[in-house]
PDB file of C-alpha atoms and ligand atoms in Angstrom:
ATOM      1  CA  MET A1278     -70.070  31.934  59.571  1.00 81.00           C
ATOM      2  CA  ALA A1279     -66.135  32.908  59.016  1.00 79.00           C
ATOM      3  CA  GLY A1280     -65.806  31.266  62.371  1.00 88.00           C
ATOM      4  CA  ASP A1281     -66.610  27.785  60.720  1.00 93.00           C
ATOM      5  CA  LEU A1282     -63.630  27.845  58.879  1.00 95.00           C
ATOM      6  CA  ALA A1283     -60.405  25.906  60.171  1.00 95.00           C
ATOM      7  CA  GLU A1284     -58.097  27.813  58.278  1.00 96.00           C
ATOM      8  CA  VAL A1285     -58.024  30.687  55.269  1.00 97.00           C
ATOM      9  CA  LEU A1286     -56.698  29.641  52.472  1.00 98.00           C
ATOM     10  CA  PHE A1287     -57.069  32.349  50.189  1.00 98.00           C
ATOM     11  CA  SER A1288     -58.640  36.083  51.309  1.00 98.00           C
ATOM     12  CA  LYS A1289     -60.456  38.484  49.600  1.00 97.00           C
ATOM     13  CA  SER A1290     -57.692  40.483  48.656  1.00 98.00           C
ATOM     14  CA  ALA A1291     -55.530  37.347  47.477  1.00 98.00           C
ATOM     15  CA  ILE A1292     -58.744  36.150  45.005  1.00 98.00           C
ATOM     16  CA  GLU A1293     -59.117  40.057  43.840  1.00 98.00           C
ATOM     17  CA  ALA A1294     -55.309  40.186  43.042  1.00 98.00           C
ATOM     18  CA  ARG A1295     -55.363  36.492  41.034  1.00 98.00           C
ATOM     19  CA  LEU A1296     -58.437  37.372  39.416  1.00 98.00           C
ATOM     20  CA  SER A1297     -56.821  40.962  37.840  1.00 98.00           C
ATOM     21  CA  GLU A1298     -54.049  38.760  36.457  1.00 98.00           C
ATOM     22  CA  LEU A1299     -56.256  36.702  34.875  1.00 98.00           C
ATOM     23  CA  ALA A1300     -58.648  39.335  33.200  1.00 98.00           C
ATOM     24  CA  ALA A1301     -55.409  40.767  32.171  1.00 98.00           C
ATOM     25  CA  GLU A1302     -54.444  37.820  29.998  1.00 98.00           C
ATOM     26  CA  ILE A1303     -58.129  37.278  29.141  1.00 98.00           C
ATOM     27  CA  ASP A1304     -57.877  40.917  27.796  1.00 98.00           C
ATOM     28  CA  ALA A1305     -54.859  40.207  25.280  1.00 98.00           C
ATOM     29  CA  ASP A1306     -56.181  37.066  24.418  1.00 98.00           C
ATOM     30  CA  TYR A1307     -59.681  37.961  23.230  1.00 98.00           C
ATOM     31  CA  ARG A1308     -58.963  41.369  22.172  1.00 97.00           C
ATOM     32  CA  ASP A1309     -61.678  42.106  19.156  1.00 96.00           C
ATOM     33  CA  LEU A1310     -63.213  38.446  19.918  1.00 98.00           C
ATOM     34  CA  ASN A1311     -66.147  39.524  21.685  1.00 98.00           C
ATOM     35  CA  PRO A1312     -65.915  36.481  23.975  1.00 98.00           C
ATOM     36  CA  LEU A1313     -68.774  34.476  25.453  1.00 98.00           C
ATOM     37  CA  LEU A1314     -69.022  33.959  29.063  1.00 98.00           C
ATOM     38  CA  VAL A1315     -70.738  30.460  30.191  1.00 98.00           C
ATOM     39  CA  GLY A1316     -71.455  30.407  33.738  1.00 98.00           C
ATOM     40  CA  VAL A1317     -72.274  26.960  35.330  1.00 96.00           C
ATOM     41  CA  LEU A1318     -74.727  27.596  38.112  1.00 96.00           C
ATOM     42  CA  ASN A1319     -74.762  28.170  40.854  1.00 94.00           C
ATOM     43  CA  GLY A1320     -71.093  28.332  42.082  1.00 95.00           C
ATOM     44  CA  ALA A1321     -69.781  30.655  39.011  1.00 97.00           C
ATOM     45  CA  VAL A1322     -71.476  33.273  39.977  1.00 97.00           C
ATOM     46  CA  MET A1323     -69.110  35.037  42.119  1.00 98.00           C
ATOM     47  CA  VAL A1324     -66.361  34.600  39.615  1.00 98.00           C
ATOM     48  CA  MET A1325     -68.535  35.600  36.949  1.00 98.00           C
ATOM     49  CA  ALA A1326     -69.391  38.455  38.549  1.00 98.00           C
ATOM     50  CA  ASP A1327     -66.289  39.724  39.576  1.00 98.00           C
ATOM     51  CA  LEU A1328     -64.041  38.340  36.516  1.00 98.00           C
ATOM     52  CA  SER A1329     -66.367  39.964  33.758  1.00 98.00           C
ATOM     53  CA  ARG A1330     -66.043  43.439  35.874  1.00 98.00           C
ATOM     54  CA  ALA A1331     -62.165  43.122  35.834  1.00 98.00           C
ATOM     55  CA  LEU A1332     -62.327  42.723  32.013  1.00 98.00           C
ATOM     56  CA  HIS A1333     -61.650  45.789  29.831  1.00 98.00           C
ATOM     57  CA  ILE A1334     -62.805  43.954  26.624  1.00 98.00           C
ATOM     58  CA  ASP A1335     -66.447  43.680  25.173  1.00 98.00           C
ATOM     59  CA  CYS A1336     -67.730  40.268  26.084  1.00 98.00           C
ATOM     60  CA  ALA A1337     -71.481  38.479  26.603  1.00 98.00           C
ATOM     61  CA  MET A1338     -72.537  36.348  29.370  1.00 98.00           C
ATOM     62  CA  ASP A1339     -74.974  33.551  29.423  1.00 98.00           C
ATOM     63  CA  TRP A1340     -75.632  30.573  31.974  1.00 98.00           C
ATOM     64  CA  MET A1341     -75.924  26.777  31.937  1.00 97.00           C
ATOM     65  CA  ALA A1342     -77.662  24.807  35.004  1.00 95.00           C
ATOM     66  CA  ILE A1343     -76.949  21.157  35.098  1.00 92.00           C
ATOM     67  CA  SER A1344     -77.370  18.671  37.633  1.00 85.00           C
ATOM     68  CA  SER A1345     -75.145  15.648  38.329  1.00 74.00           C
ATOM     69  CA  TYR A1346     -76.750  12.395  38.258  1.00 65.00           C
ATOM     70  CA  GLY A1347     -76.076   9.946  41.174  1.00 55.00           C
ATOM     71  CA  MET A1348     -76.221   9.843  45.002  1.00 52.00           C
ATOM     72  CA  GLY A1349     -73.860  12.094  47.565  1.00 54.00           C
ATOM     73  CA  THR A1350     -70.990  14.463  47.299  1.00 56.00           C
ATOM     74  CA  GLN A1351     -69.281  13.134  44.463  1.00 60.00           C
ATOM     75  CA  SER A1352     -69.601  13.925  40.838  1.00 61.00           C
ATOM     76  CA  SER A1353     -71.021  10.779  38.914  1.00 63.00           C
ATOM     77  CA  GLY A1354     -69.961  12.714  35.302  1.00 67.00           C
ATOM     78  CA  VAL A1355     -73.361  11.947  34.079  1.00 75.00           C
ATOM     79  CA  VAL A1356     -74.983  15.573  33.716  1.00 84.00           C
ATOM     80  CA  ARG A1357     -78.515  16.758  32.976  1.00 88.00           C
ATOM     81  CA  ILE A1358     -78.889  20.136  31.504  1.00 93.00           C
ATOM     82  CA  LEU A1359     -81.689  22.021  33.877  1.00 94.00           C
ATOM     83  CA  LYS A1360     -81.202  25.270  31.991  1.00 97.00           C
ATOM     84  CA  ASP A1361     -79.672  25.499  28.583  1.00 98.00           C
ATOM     85  CA  LEU A1362     -78.068  28.734  26.952  1.00 98.00           C
ATOM     86  CA  SER A1363     -79.968  31.484  25.417  1.00 98.00           C
ATOM     87  CA  THR A1364     -77.456  31.810  22.953  1.00 98.00           C
ATOM     88  CA  ASP A1365     -76.616  30.470  19.521  1.00 98.00           C
ATOM     89  CA  LEU A1366     -72.498  29.635  19.861  1.00 98.00           C
ATOM     90  CA  ALA A1367     -71.990  28.704  16.182  1.00 98.00           C
ATOM     91  CA  GLY A1368     -69.152  30.905  15.640  1.00 98.00           C
ATOM     92  CA  ARG A1369     -68.863  32.156  18.960  1.00 98.00           C
ATOM     93  CA  HIS A1370     -65.354  32.571  20.976  1.00 98.00           C
ATOM     94  CA  VAL A1371     -66.824  30.690  24.212  1.00 98.00           C
ATOM     95  CA  LEU A1372     -64.827  30.782  27.368  1.00 98.00           C
ATOM     96  CA  VAL A1373     -66.472  28.719  30.175  1.00 98.00           C
ATOM     97  CA  VAL A1374     -66.098  30.057  33.685  1.00 98.00           C
ATOM     98  CA  GLU A1375     -66.166  27.742  36.398  1.00 97.00           C
ATOM     99  CA  ASP A1376     -65.857  28.118  40.185  1.00 97.00           C
ATOM    100  CA  ILE A1377     -64.005  24.683  40.953  1.00 96.00           C
ATOM    101  CA  ILE A1378     -63.106  21.756  38.900  1.00 94.00           C
ATOM    102  CA  ASP A1379     -62.890  18.480  41.240  1.00 91.00           C
ATOM    103  CA  THR A1380     -62.823  15.524  39.736  1.00 89.00           C
ATOM    104  CA  GLY A1381     -63.093  16.890  35.965  1.00 90.00           C
ATOM    105  CA  LEU A1382     -66.219  14.889  35.097  1.00 89.00           C
ATOM    106  CA  THR A1383     -68.834  17.785  35.121  1.00 89.00           C
ATOM    107  CA  LEU A1384     -66.825  19.635  32.439  1.00 92.00           C
ATOM    108  CA  THR A1385     -65.476  16.690  30.540  1.00 91.00           C
ATOM    109  CA  TYR A1386     -69.399  15.886  29.728  1.00 91.00           C
ATOM    110  CA  LEU A1387     -70.086  19.826  29.286  1.00 94.00           C
ATOM    111  CA  MET A1388     -67.066  20.726  26.983  1.00 95.00           C
ATOM    112  CA  GLN A1389     -68.249  17.851  24.634  1.00 94.00           C
ATOM    113  CA  ASN A1390     -71.863  19.141  24.488  1.00 95.00           C
ATOM    114  CA  LEU A1391     -70.503  22.516  24.135  1.00 97.00           C
ATOM    115  CA  ALA A1392     -67.953  21.375  21.095  1.00 98.00           C
ATOM    116  CA  SER A1393     -70.857  20.102  19.027  1.00 98.00           C
ATOM    117  CA  ARG A1394     -72.648  23.378  18.648  1.00 98.00           C
ATOM    118  CA  SER A1395     -69.799  24.497  16.478  1.00 98.00           C
ATOM    119  CA  PRO A1396     -68.140  27.480  18.647  1.00 98.00           C
ATOM    120  CA  ALA A1397     -65.004  29.219  17.125  1.00 98.00           C
ATOM    121  CA  SER A1398     -62.976  28.542  19.899  1.00 98.00           C
ATOM    122  CA  LEU A1399     -63.828  26.790  23.229  1.00 98.00           C
ATOM    123  CA  GLU A1400     -61.620  27.512  26.337  1.00 98.00           C
ATOM    124  CA  ILE A1401     -62.136  26.973  30.345  1.00 98.00           C
ATOM    125  CA  MET A1402     -61.126  29.300  33.287  1.00 98.00           C
ATOM    126  CA  THR A1403     -61.562  28.001  36.677  1.00 98.00           C
ATOM    127  CA  MET A1404     -61.081  29.562  39.948  1.00 98.00           C
ATOM    128  CA  PHE A1405     -60.030  26.729  41.562  1.00 97.00           C
ATOM    129  CA  ARG A1406     -58.828  23.308  40.631  1.00 95.00           C
ATOM    130  CA  LYS A1407     -58.313  20.028  43.082  1.00 92.00           C
ATOM    131  CA  SER A1408     -55.820  18.690  40.985  1.00 81.00           C
ATOM    132  CA  ASP A1409     -55.521  15.507  43.056  1.00 79.00           C
ATOM    133  CA  ALA A1410     -58.894  14.976  42.940  1.00 73.00           C
ATOM    134  CA  MET A1411     -59.196  14.890  39.173  1.00 75.00           C
ATOM    135  CA  LYS A1412     -60.294  11.615  37.442  1.00 79.00           C
ATOM    136  CA  ILE A1413     -59.817  12.752  33.891  1.00 83.00           C
ATOM    137  CA  GLU A1414     -57.353  15.137  32.227  1.00 85.00           C
ATOM    138  CA  VAL A1415     -59.425  18.210  31.194  1.00 89.00           C
ATOM    139  CA  ASP A1416     -57.436  20.747  29.422  1.00 93.00           C
ATOM    140  CA  VAL A1417     -57.816  24.086  31.621  1.00 96.00           C
ATOM    141  CA  LYS A1418     -56.450  27.548  29.932  1.00 98.00           C
ATOM    142  CA  TYR A1419     -56.709  29.666  32.936  1.00 98.00           C
ATOM    143  CA  VAL A1420     -56.319  28.847  36.476  1.00 97.00           C
ATOM    144  CA  GLY A1421     -57.056  30.836  39.462  1.00 98.00           C
ATOM    145  CA  PHE A1422     -55.811  28.612  42.399  1.00 98.00           C
ATOM    146  CA  ASP A1423     -54.816  24.771  43.191  1.00 95.00           C
ATOM    147  CA  LEU A1424     -56.515  23.653  46.274  1.00 94.00           C
ATOM    148  CA  PRO A1425     -55.704  20.993  48.669  1.00 90.00           C
ATOM    149  CA  ASN A1426     -58.012  17.696  48.536  1.00 90.00           C
ATOM    150  CA  GLN A1427     -60.264  18.635  51.591  1.00 90.00           C
ATOM    151  CA  PHE A1428     -63.259  20.475  52.047  1.00 91.00           C
ATOM    152  CA  VAL A1429     -62.870  23.990  50.977  1.00 95.00           C
ATOM    153  CA  VAL A1430     -66.065  26.625  51.086  1.00 96.00           C
ATOM    154  CA  GLY A1431     -66.580  30.045  50.176  1.00 97.00           C
ATOM    155  CA  TYR A1432     -66.316  32.271  46.900  1.00 98.00           C
ATOM    156  CA  GLY A1433     -69.234  30.440  45.224  1.00 97.00           C
ATOM    157  CA  LEU A1434     -68.127  26.937  47.032  1.00 96.00           C
ATOM    158  CA  ASP A1435     -70.916  25.570  49.483  1.00 95.00           C
ATOM    159  CA  PHE A1436     -71.595  22.977  51.978  1.00 94.00           C
ATOM    160  CA  ALA A1437     -74.754  21.983  51.604  1.00 93.00           C
ATOM    161  CA  GLY A1438     -75.980  25.533  50.287  1.00 93.00           C
ATOM    162  CA  ARG A1439     -74.095  27.186  52.811  1.00 95.00           C
ATOM    163  CA  TYR A1440     -71.173  29.652  52.882  1.00 96.00           C
ATOM    164  CA  ARG A1441     -71.043  30.730  49.085  1.00 96.00           C
ATOM    165  CA  ASN A1442     -71.014  34.078  50.604  1.00 97.00           C
ATOM    166  CA  LEU A1443     -68.086  33.866  52.162  1.00 97.00           C
ATOM    167  CA  THR A1444     -65.448  36.649  50.921  1.00 96.00           C
ATOM    168  CA  ASP A1445     -62.660  34.361  51.682  1.00 97.00           C
ATOM    169  CA  VAL A1446     -61.921  30.256  50.842  1.00 97.00           C
ATOM    170  CA  GLY A1447     -61.207  28.094  53.536  1.00 97.00           C
ATOM    171  CA  ILE A1448     -61.207  24.872  54.912  1.00 96.00           C
ATOM    172  CA  LEU A1449     -64.495  24.099  56.796  1.00 94.00           C
ATOM    173  CA  ALA A1450     -63.877  23.186  60.162  1.00 94.00           C
ATOM    174  CA  PRO A1451     -64.688  19.352  61.097  1.00 89.00           C
ATOM    175  CA  HIS A1452     -67.227  20.120  63.612  1.00 88.00           C
ATOM    176  CA  VAL A1453     -69.508  21.452  61.029  1.00 88.00           C
ATOM    177  CA  TYR A1454     -69.868  18.435  59.317  1.00 83.00           C
ATOM    178  CA  SER A1455     -68.970  16.010  62.250  1.00 77.00           C
TER     179      SER A1455
HETATM  180  C1  LIG B1173     -69.555  22.117  41.104  1.00 67.71           C
HETATM  181  C2  LIG B1173     -68.642  22.995  40.090  1.00 67.71           C
HETATM  182  C3  LIG B1173     -68.536  22.521  38.980  1.00 67.71           C
HETATM  183  C4  LIG B1173     -68.726  21.030  39.516  1.00 67.71           C
HETATM  184  C5  LIG B1173     -67.187  20.090  39.484  1.00 67.71           C
HETATM  185  O1  LIG B1173     -70.947  22.034  41.300  1.00 67.71           O
HETATM  186  O2  LIG B1173     -69.246  24.414  40.206  1.00 67.71           O
HETATM  187  O3  LIG B1173     -69.909  22.450  38.215  1.00 67.71           O
HETATM  188  O4  LIG B1173     -69.126  20.925  41.004  1.00 67.71           O
HETATM  189  O5  LIG B1173     -67.205  18.970  39.853  1.00 67.71           O
HETATM  190  P1  LIG B1173     -66.448  17.887  39.117  1.00 67.71           P
HETATM  191  O6  LIG B1173     -64.990  18.253  38.437  1.00 67.71           O
HETATM  192  O7  LIG B1173     -66.029  16.953  40.306  1.00 67.71           O
HETATM  193  O8  LIG B1173     -67.396  17.251  38.052  1.00 67.71           O
HETATM  194  P2  LIG B1173     -72.071  21.683  41.854  1.00 67.71           P
HETATM  195  O9  LIG B1173     -72.221  20.111  41.126  1.00 67.71           O
HETATM  196  O10 LIG B1173     -71.486  21.458  43.243  1.00 67.71           O
HETATM  197  O11 LIG B1173     -73.067  22.499  41.968  1.00 67.71           O
HETATM  198  P3  LIG B1173     -73.003  24.017  42.508  1.00 67.71           P
HETATM  199  O12 LIG B1173     -72.139  25.227  41.269  1.00 67.71           O
HETATM  200  O13 LIG B1173     -74.221  24.564  42.287  1.00 67.71           O
HETATM  201  O14 LIG B1173     -72.422  23.967  43.822  1.00 67.71           O
END
C-alpha cells in the first residue's frame, strides 16, 4: 500500500510534530472554554483522534456526516447532511476539525449551517489545505500544511476509499489510477 505513493510529502513524525504545535495553540486559545470539536466524517477521524489526545484542555467531540451532491471527484458545494450533530451548539465554542479543504465549497456550506445554530464562536482547524484549488476563500484559523494541487492520500485522505490508514501522506502514483 505504501508502495503506491510516488512521493512522501509528510511523514508520520512530521504530522505528529505539526499537530502538537497546533494543539498548543488551541490549548492556549480555548483555555477554560470547553470547546466542542466537530469532526466531519470520514476523513477527519485520524486528525480528530490525534488532535484531541494532544490537547490538555477539557473538550467534547461530536460528528457530522455529509454528502456532496454531484458527480465525479469534484465538490459541487451542495451538501446533504447524512448525520447531524447530537449536541446543541447554542453558546458553545465550536471548532470544526477537517482533514482537508480542497475547493472550500463543503466548508462554506457547513459553516453557514453551523453559524445559524448560535454558537458562541465558530472556527476551523484543517490538517491540510490545497490553497491553489480553493474556489471560495474560507477563513481557517488553524492549518497543518498546505498541499500541492495533486492527488494526495494518507492520514484520512482517500482514493476510492483506500489509503486513509497510511500513516504518511504522499502523492498517489499515477499507475494506481491510470
Ligand atoms: C473531503 C474533506 C472535506 C471535503 C473538502 O471529504 O473531508 O469534507 O472533501 O472538499 P472541498 O473543500 O472541495 O469541498 P470527502 O467528500 O472526500 O469525504 P470523506 O471525508 O469521507 O473522504
